[in-house]
CSV table of C-alpha atoms in Angstrom, one decimal:
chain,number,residue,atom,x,y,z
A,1,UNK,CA,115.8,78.9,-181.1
A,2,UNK,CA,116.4,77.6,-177.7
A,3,UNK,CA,115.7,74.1,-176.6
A,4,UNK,CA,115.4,72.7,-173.3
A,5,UNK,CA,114.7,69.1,-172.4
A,6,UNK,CA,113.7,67.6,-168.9
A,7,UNK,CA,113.7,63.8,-168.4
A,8,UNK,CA,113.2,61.7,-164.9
A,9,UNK,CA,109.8,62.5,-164.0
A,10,UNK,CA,107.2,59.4,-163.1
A,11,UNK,CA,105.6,58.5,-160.5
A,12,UNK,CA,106.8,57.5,-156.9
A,13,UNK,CA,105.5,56.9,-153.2
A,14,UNK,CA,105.6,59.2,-150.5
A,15,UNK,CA,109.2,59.4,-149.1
A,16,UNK,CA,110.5,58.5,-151.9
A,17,UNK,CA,112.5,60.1,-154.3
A,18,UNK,CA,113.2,61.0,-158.2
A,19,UNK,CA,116.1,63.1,-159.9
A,20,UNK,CA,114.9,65.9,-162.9
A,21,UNK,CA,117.2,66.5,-165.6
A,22,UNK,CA,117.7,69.1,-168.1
A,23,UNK,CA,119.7,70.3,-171.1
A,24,UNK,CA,119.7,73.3,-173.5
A,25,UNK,CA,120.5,72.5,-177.2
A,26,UNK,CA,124.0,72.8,-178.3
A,27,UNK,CA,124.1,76.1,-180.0
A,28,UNK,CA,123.7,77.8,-176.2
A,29,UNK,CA,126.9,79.3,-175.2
A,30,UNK,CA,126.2,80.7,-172.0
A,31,UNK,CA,123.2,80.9,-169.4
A,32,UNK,CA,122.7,83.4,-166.3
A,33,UNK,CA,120.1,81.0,-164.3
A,34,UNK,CA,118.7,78.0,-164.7
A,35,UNK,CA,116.0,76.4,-162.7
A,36,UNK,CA,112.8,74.4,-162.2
A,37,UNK,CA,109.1,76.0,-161.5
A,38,UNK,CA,105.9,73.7,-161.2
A,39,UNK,CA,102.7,73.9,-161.9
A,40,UNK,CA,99.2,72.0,-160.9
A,41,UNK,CA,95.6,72.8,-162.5
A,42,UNK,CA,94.2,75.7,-161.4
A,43,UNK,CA,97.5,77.3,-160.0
A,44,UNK,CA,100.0,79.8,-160.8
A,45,UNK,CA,103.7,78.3,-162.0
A,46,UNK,CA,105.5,78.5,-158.6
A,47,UNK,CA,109.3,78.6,-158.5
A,48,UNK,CA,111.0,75.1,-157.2
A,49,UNK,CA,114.7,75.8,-157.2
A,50,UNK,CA,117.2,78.1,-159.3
A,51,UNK,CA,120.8,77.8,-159.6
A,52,UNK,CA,123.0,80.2,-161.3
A,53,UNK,CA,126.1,80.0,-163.7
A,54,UNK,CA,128.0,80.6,-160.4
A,55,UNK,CA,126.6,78.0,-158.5
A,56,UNK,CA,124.6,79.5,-156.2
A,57,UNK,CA,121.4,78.1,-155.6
A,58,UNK,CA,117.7,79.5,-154.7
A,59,UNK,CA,115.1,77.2,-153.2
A,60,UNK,CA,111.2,77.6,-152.1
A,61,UNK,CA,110.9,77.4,-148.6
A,62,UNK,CA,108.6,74.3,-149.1
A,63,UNK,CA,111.4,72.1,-150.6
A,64,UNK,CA,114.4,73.1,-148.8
A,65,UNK,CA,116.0,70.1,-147.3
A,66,UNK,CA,114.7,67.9,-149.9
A,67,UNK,CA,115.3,69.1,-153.1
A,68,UNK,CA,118.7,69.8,-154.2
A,69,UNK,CA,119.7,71.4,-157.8
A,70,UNK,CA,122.9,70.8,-159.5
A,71,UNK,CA,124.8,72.1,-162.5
A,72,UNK,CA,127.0,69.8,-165.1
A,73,UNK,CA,130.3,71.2,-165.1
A,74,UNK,CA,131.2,72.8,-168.4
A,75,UNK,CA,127.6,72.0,-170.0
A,76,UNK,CA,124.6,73.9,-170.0
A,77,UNK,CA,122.3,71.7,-168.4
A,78,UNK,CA,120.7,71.5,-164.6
A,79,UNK,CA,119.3,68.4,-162.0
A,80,UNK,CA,117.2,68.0,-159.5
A,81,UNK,CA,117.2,65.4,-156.9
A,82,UNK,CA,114.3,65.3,-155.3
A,83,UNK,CA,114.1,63.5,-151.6
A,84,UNK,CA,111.4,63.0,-149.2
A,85,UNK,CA,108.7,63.5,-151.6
A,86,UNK,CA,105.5,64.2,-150.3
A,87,UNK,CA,102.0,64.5,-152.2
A,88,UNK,CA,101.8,68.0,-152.5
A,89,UNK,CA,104.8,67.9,-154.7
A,90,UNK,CA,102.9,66.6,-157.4
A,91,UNK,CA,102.8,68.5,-160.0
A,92,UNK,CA,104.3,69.1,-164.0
A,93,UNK,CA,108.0,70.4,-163.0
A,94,UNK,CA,108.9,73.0,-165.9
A,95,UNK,CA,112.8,73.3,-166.7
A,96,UNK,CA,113.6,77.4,-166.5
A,97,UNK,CA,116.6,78.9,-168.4
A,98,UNK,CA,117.3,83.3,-168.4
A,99,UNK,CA,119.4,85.2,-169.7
A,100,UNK,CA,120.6,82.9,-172.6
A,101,UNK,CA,123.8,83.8,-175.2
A,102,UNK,CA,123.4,82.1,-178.0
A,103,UNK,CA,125.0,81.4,-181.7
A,104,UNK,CA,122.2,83.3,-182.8
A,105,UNK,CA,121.8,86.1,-180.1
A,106,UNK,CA,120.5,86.7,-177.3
A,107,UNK,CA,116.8,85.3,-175.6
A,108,UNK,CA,115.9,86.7,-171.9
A,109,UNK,CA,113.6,83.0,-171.1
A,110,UNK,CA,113.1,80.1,-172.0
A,111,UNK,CA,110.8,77.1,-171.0
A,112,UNK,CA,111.2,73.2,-171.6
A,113,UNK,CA,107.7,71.4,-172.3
A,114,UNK,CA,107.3,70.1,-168.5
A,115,UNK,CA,107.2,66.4,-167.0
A,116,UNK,CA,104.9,65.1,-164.7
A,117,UNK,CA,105.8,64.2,-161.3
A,118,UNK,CA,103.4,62.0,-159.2
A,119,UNK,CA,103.9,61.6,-155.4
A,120,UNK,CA,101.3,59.3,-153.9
A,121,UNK,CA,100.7,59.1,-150.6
């Protein structure tokens, strides 16, 4: 079974800013993407920011210049630091992992449970 768990959401003022972390359980040996996607009521999930095992990273046009996503070296976990925050960034930020090799095979998605992240204004 794959595990992924996000820390660092809360809640902050406009301009200000909050880093998301996340990290896939121990038995993962290798993942092709991961990312963030968020979510408010009454809305589709809408991709944030994705970063591959090479490094390159994929952002919505409605954070670039303000997010930024990161991978650890040599682990299996992603960031987000999140700048400039504005109001409509509120949302539940989900943590994103695809294409996953595990000990036990192989899973094509994976979601972590989702933090709240509050931006007000």
């Amino acid at each position: 079974q794959v595990q992924l768990v996000e820390s660092g959401g809360g809640l902050v003022q406009a301009g200000g800013s909050l880093r998301l972390s996340c990290a896939a359980s121990r038995t993962i040996r290798s993942i092709n993407t991961m990312g963030w996607y968020r979510q408010v009521p009454a809305k589709q999930r809408e991709l944030v920011a994705t970063i591959t095992s090479g490094g390159t990273p994929n952002y919505a046009d409605s954070v670039k210049g303000r997010f930024t996503i990161s991978k650890d070296a040599g682990k299996n976990s992603v960031n987000l630091k999140m700048n400039n925050l504005k109001p409509e960034d509120t949302a539940v930020y989900y943590c994103n992992a695809e294409g996953i090799y595990s000990r036990e095979g192989f899973y094509r998605s994976s979601w972590g449970q989702g933090t709240q992240v509050t931006v007000s204004s």
